[in-house]
PDB file of C-alpha atoms in Angstrom:
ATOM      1  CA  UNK Y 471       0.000   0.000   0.000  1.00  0.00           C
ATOM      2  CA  UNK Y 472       3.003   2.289   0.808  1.00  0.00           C
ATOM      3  CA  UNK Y 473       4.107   1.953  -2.839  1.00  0.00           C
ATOM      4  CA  UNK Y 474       0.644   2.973  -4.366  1.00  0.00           C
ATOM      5  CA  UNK Y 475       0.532   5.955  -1.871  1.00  0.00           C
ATOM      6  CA  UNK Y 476       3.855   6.765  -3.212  1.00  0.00           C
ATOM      7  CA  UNK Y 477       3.591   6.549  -6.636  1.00  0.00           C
ATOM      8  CA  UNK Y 478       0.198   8.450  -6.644  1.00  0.00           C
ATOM      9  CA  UNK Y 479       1.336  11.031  -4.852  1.00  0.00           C
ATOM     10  CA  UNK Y 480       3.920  11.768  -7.516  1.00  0.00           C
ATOM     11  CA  UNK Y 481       1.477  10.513 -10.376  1.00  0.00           C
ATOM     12  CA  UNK Y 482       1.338  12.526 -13.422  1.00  0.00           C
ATOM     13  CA  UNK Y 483      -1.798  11.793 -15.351  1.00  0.00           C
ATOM     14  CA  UNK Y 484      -5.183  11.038 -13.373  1.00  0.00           C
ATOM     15  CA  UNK Y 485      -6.214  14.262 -11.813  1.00  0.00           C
ATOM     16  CA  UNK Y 486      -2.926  16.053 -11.425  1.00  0.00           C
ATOM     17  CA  UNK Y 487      -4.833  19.503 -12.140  1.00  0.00           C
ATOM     18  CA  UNK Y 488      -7.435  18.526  -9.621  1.00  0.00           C
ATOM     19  CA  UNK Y 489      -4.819  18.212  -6.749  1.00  0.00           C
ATOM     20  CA  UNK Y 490      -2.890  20.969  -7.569  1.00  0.00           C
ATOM     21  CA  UNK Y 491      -6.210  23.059  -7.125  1.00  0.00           C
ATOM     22  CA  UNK Y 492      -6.486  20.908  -3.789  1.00  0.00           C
ATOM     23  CA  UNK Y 493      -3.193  21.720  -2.854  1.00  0.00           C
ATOM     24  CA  UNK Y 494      -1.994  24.688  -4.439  1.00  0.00           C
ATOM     25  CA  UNK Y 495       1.218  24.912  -2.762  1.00  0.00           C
ATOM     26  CA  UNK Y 496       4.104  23.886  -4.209  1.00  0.00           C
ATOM     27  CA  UNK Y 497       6.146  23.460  -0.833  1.00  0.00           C
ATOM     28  CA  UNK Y 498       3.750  21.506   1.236  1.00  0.00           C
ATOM     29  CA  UNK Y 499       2.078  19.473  -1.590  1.00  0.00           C
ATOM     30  CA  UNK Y 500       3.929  16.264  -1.413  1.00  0.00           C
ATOM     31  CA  UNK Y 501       3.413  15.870   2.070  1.00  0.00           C
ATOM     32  CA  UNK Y 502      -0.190  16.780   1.861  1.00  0.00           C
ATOM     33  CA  UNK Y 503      -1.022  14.643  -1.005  1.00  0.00           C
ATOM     34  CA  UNK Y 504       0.880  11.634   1.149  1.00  0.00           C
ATOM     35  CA  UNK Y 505      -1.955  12.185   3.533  1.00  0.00           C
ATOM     36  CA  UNK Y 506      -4.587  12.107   1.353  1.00  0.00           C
ATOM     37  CA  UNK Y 507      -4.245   9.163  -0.644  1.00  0.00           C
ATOM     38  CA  UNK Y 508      -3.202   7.426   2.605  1.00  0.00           C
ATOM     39  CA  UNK Y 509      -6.450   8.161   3.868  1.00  0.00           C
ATOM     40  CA  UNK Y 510      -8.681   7.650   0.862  1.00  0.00           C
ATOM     41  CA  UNK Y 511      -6.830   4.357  -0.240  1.00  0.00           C
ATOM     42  CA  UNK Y 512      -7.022   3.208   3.822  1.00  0.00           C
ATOM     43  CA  UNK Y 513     -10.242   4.366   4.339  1.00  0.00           C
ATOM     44  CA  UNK Y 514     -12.162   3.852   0.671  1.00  0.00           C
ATOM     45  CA  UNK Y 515     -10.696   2.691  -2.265  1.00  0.00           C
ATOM     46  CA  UNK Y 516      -8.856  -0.658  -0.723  1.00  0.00           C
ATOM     47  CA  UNK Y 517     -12.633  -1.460   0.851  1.00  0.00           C
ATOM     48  CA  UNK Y 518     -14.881  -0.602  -2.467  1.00  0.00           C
ATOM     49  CA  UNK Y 519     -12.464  -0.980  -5.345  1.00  0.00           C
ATOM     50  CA  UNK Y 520     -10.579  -3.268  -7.637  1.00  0.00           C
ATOM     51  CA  UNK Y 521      -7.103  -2.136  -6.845  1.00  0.00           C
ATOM     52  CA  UNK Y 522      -4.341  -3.550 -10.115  1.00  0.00           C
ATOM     53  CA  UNK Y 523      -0.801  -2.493  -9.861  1.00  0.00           C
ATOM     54  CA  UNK Y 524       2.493  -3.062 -11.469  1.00  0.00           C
ATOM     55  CA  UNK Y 525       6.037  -2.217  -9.968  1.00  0.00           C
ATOM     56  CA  UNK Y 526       5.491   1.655 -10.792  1.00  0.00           C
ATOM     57  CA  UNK Y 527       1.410   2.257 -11.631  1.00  0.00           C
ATOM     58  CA  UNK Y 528      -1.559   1.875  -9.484  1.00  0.00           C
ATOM     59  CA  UNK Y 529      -5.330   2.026 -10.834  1.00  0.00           C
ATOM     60  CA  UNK Y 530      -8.311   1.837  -8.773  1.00  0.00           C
ATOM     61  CA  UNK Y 531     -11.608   0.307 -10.712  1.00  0.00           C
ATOM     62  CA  UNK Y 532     -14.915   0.913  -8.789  1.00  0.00           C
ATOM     63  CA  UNK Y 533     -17.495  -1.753  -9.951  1.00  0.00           C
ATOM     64  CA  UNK Y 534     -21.131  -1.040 -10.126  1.00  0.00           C
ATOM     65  CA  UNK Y 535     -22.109  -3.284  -7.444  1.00  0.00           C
ATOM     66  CA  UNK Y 536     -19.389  -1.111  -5.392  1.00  0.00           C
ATOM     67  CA  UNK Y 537     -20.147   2.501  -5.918  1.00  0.00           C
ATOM     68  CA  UNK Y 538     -22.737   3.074  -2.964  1.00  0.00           C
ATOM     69  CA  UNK Y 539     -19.551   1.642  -0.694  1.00  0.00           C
ATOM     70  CA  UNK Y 540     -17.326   3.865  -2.484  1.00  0.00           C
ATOM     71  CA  UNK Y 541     -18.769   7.308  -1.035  1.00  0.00           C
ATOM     72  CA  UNK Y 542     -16.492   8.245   2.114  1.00  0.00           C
ATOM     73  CA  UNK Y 543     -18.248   7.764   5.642  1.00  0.00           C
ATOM     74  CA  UNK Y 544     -18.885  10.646   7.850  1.00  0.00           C
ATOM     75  CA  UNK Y 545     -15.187  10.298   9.219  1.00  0.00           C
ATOM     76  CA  UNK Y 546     -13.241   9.665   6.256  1.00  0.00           C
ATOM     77  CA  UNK Y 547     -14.740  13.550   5.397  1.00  0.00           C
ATOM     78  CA  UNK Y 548     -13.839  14.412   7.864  1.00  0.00           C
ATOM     79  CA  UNK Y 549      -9.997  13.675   8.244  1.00  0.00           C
ATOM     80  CA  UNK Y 550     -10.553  14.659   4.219  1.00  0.00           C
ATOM     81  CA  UNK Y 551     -11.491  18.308   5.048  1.00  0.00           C
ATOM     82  CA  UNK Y 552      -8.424  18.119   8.004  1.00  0.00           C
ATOM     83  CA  UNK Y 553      -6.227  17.245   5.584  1.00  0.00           C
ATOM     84  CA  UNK Y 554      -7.037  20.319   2.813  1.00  0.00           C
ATOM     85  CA  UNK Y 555      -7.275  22.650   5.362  1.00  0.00           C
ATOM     86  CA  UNK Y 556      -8.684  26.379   4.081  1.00  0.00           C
ATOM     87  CA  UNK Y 557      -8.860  24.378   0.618  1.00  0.00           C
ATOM     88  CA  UNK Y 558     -11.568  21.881   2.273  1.00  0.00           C
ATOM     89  CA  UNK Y 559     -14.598  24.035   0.818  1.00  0.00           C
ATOM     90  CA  UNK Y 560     -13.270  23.819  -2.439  1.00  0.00           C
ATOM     91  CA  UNK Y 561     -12.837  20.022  -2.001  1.00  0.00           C
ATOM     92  CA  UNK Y 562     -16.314  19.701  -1.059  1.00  0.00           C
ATOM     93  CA  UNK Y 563     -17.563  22.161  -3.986  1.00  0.00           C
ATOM     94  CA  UNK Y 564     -15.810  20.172  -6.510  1.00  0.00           C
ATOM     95  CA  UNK Y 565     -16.529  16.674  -5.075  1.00  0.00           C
ATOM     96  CA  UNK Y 566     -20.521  17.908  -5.418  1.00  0.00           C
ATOM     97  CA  UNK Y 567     -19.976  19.114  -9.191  1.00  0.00           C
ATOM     98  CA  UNK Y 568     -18.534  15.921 -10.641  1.00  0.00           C
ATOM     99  CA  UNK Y 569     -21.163  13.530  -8.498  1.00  0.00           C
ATOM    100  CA  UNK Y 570     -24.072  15.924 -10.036  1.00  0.00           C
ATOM    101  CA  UNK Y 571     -22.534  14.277 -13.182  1.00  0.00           C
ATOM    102  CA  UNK Y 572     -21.763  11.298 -12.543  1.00  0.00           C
ATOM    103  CA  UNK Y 573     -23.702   8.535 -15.049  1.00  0.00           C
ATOM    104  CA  UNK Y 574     -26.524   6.401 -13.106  1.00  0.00           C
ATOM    105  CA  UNK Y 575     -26.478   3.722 -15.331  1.00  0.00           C
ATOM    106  CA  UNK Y 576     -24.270   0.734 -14.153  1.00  0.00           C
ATOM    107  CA  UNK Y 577     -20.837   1.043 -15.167  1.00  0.00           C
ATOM    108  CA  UNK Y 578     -17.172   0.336 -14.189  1.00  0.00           C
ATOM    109  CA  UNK Y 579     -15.207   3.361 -12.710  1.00  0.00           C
ATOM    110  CA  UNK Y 580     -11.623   4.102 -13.040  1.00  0.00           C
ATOM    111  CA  UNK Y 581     -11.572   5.865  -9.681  1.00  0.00           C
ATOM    112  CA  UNK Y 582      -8.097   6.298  -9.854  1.00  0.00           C
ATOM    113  CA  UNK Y 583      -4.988   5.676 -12.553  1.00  0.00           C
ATOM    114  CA  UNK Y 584      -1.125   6.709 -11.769  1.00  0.00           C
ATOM    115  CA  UNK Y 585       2.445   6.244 -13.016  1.00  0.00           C
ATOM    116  CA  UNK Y 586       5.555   7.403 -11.058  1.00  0.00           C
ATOM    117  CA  UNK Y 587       6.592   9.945 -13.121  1.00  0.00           C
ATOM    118  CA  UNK Y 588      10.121   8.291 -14.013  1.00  0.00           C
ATOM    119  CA  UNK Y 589       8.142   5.347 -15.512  1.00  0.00           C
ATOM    120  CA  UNK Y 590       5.667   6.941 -17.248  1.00  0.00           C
ATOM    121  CA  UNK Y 591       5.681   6.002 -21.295  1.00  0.00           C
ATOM    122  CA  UNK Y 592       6.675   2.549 -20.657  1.00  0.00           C
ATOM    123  CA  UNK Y 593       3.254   1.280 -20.997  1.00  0.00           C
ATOM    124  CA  UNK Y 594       2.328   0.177 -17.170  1.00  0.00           C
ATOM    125  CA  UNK Y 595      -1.048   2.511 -17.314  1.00  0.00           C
ATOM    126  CA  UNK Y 596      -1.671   1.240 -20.142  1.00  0.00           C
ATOM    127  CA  UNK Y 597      -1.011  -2.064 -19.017  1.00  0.00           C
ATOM    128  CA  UNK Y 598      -3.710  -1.331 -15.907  1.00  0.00           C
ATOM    129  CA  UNK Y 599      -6.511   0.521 -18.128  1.00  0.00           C
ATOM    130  CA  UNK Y 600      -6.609  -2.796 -20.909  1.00  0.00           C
ATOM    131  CA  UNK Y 601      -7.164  -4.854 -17.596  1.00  0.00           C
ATOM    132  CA  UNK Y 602      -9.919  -2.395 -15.723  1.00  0.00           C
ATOM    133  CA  UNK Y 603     -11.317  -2.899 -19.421  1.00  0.00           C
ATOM    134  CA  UNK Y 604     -11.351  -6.468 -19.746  1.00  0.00           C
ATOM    135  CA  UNK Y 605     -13.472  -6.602 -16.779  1.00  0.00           C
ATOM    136  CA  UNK Y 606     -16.006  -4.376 -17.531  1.00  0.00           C
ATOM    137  CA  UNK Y 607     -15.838  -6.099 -21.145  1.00  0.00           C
ATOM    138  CA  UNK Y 608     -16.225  -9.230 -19.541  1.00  0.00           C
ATOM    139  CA  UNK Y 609     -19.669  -7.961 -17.621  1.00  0.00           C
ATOM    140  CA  UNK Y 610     -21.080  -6.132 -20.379  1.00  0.00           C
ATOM    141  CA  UNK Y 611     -20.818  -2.648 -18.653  1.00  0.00           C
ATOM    142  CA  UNK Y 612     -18.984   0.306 -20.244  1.00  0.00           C
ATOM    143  CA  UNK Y 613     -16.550   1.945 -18.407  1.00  0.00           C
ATOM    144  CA  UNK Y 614     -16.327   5.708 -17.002  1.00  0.00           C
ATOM    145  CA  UNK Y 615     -13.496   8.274 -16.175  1.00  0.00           C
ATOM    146  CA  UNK Y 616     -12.731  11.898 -15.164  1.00  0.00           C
ATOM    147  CA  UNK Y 617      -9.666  13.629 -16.358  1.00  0.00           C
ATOM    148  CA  UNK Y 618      -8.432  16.902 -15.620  1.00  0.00           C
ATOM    149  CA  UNK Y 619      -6.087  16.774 -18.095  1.00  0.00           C
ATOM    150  CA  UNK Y 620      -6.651  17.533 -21.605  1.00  0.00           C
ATOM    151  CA  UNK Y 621      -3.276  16.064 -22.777  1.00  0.00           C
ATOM    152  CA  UNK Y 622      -4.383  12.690 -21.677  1.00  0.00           C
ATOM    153  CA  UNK Y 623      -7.665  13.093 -23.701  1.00  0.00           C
ATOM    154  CA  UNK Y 624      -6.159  11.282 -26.540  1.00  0.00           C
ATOM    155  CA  UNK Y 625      -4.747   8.409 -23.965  1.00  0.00           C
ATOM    156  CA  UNK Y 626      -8.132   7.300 -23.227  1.00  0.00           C
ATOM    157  CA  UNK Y 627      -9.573   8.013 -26.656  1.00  0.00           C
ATOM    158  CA  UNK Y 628      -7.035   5.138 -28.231  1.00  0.00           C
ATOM    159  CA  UNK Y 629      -8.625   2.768 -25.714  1.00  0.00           C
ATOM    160  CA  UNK Y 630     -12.316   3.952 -26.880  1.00  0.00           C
ATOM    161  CA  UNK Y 631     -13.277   6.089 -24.529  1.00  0.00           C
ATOM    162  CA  UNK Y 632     -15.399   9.248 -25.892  1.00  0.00           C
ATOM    163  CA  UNK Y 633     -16.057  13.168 -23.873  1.00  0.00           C
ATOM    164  CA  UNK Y 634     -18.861  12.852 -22.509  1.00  0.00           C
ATOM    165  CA  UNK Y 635     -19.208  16.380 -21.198  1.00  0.00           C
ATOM    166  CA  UNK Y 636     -17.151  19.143 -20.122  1.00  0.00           C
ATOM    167  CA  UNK Y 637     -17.523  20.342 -16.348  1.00  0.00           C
ATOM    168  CA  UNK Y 638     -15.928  23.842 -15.376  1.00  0.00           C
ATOM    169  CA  UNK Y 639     -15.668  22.604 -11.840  1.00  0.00           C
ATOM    170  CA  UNK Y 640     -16.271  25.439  -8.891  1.00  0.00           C
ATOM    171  CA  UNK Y 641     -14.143  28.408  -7.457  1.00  0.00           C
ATOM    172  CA  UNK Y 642     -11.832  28.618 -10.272  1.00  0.00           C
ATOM    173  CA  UNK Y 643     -10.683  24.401 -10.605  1.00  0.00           C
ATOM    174  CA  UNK Y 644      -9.705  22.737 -13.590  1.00  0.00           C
ATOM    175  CA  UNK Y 645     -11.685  21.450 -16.493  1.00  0.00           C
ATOM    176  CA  UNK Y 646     -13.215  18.090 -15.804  1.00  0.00           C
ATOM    177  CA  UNK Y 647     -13.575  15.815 -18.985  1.00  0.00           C
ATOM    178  CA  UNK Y 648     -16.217  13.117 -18.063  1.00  0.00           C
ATOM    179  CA  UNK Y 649     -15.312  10.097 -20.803  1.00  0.00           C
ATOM    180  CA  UNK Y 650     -17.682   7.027 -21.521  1.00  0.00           C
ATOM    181  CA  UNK Y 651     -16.956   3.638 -23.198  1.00  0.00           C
ATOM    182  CA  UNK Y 652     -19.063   1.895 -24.227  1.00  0.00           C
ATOM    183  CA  UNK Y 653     -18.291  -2.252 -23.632  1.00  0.00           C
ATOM    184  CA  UNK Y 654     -17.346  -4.243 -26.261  1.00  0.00           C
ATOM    185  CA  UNK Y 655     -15.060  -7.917 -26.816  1.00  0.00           C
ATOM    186  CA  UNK Y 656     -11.528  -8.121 -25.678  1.00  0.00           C
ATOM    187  CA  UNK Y 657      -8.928  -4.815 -25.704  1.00  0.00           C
ATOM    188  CA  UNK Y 658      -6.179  -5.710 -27.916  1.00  0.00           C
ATOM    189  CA  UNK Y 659      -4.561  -1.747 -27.732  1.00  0.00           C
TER     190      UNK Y 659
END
């Protein structure tokens, strides 16, 4: 678990504009953002969620059956809002805009997806996505994402993902690009 913490905390493609809004300072960011995923993987994703990893990526796939467990309990908020400090109301702001838009219909949900930086282009997120895939393949569900990135648009376009929408989330954050796929037979990206 200490290795996923790590390597999300110095993760370059899910949602790196989204913590940087989070946590906009440069100095204390890498300890706050050690907190964090300690206490969402601890407290959430390692109870709700299909965690895959490899020796340098982590990806966290929330299945349908899942996603009521997935929401954080009254005290995982809590330490949440500790955590970001005077950013805590935009936390909460932002967390509200993206569930407002988040699809109802059953689906797979790539909660999470990370590369240590140094390893990044050598295939191990992609590597993690074609497996998320393969299981919501295998169940007939499609598959759903946020990025706050548009260079990784094209990243999950080659593995047939499609914008959805485009949320301007709250108090100045980052561009959210909500991305469907539809399921289909096995990923051979």
């Amino acid at each position: 678990m200490d290795r996923i913490i790590a390597i999300n905390t110095r993760r370059g493609r899910h949602g790196a504009n989204m913590m940087r809004s989070f946590f906009p300072d440069d100095a204390s960011r890498q300890a706050s953002l050690g907190s964090y995923f300690t206490t969402i993987f601890t407290r959430q994703y390692v109870h709700s969620s299909v965690c895959e990893r490899t020796a340098d990526a982590a990806a966290f796939w929330v299945p349908p059956e899942a996603q009521a467990k997935a929401v954080p309990d009254a005290e995982t908020i809590e330490e949440l809002l500790s955590i970001l400090g005077d950013r805590a109301g935009v936390f909460r702001d932002t967390v509200e805009t993206a569930a407002k838009h988040t699809p109802e219909e059953p689906h797979w949900y790539l909660a999470l997806i990370g590369a240590d930086p140094a390893a990044q282009g050598q295939g191990q997120g992609a590597s993690l996505l074609r497996s998320g895939l393969a299981k919501a393949d295998a169940a007939g569900l499609p598959a759903y994402l946020e990025s706050s990135k548009a260079a990784n648009l094209p990243f999950y376009e080659h593995f047939g993902f499609t914008v959805r929408e485009e949320v301007r989330l709250p108090q100045d954050g980052p561009t959210l690009w909500a991305m469907w796929r539809e399921p289909r037979g096995p990923v051979n990206a």
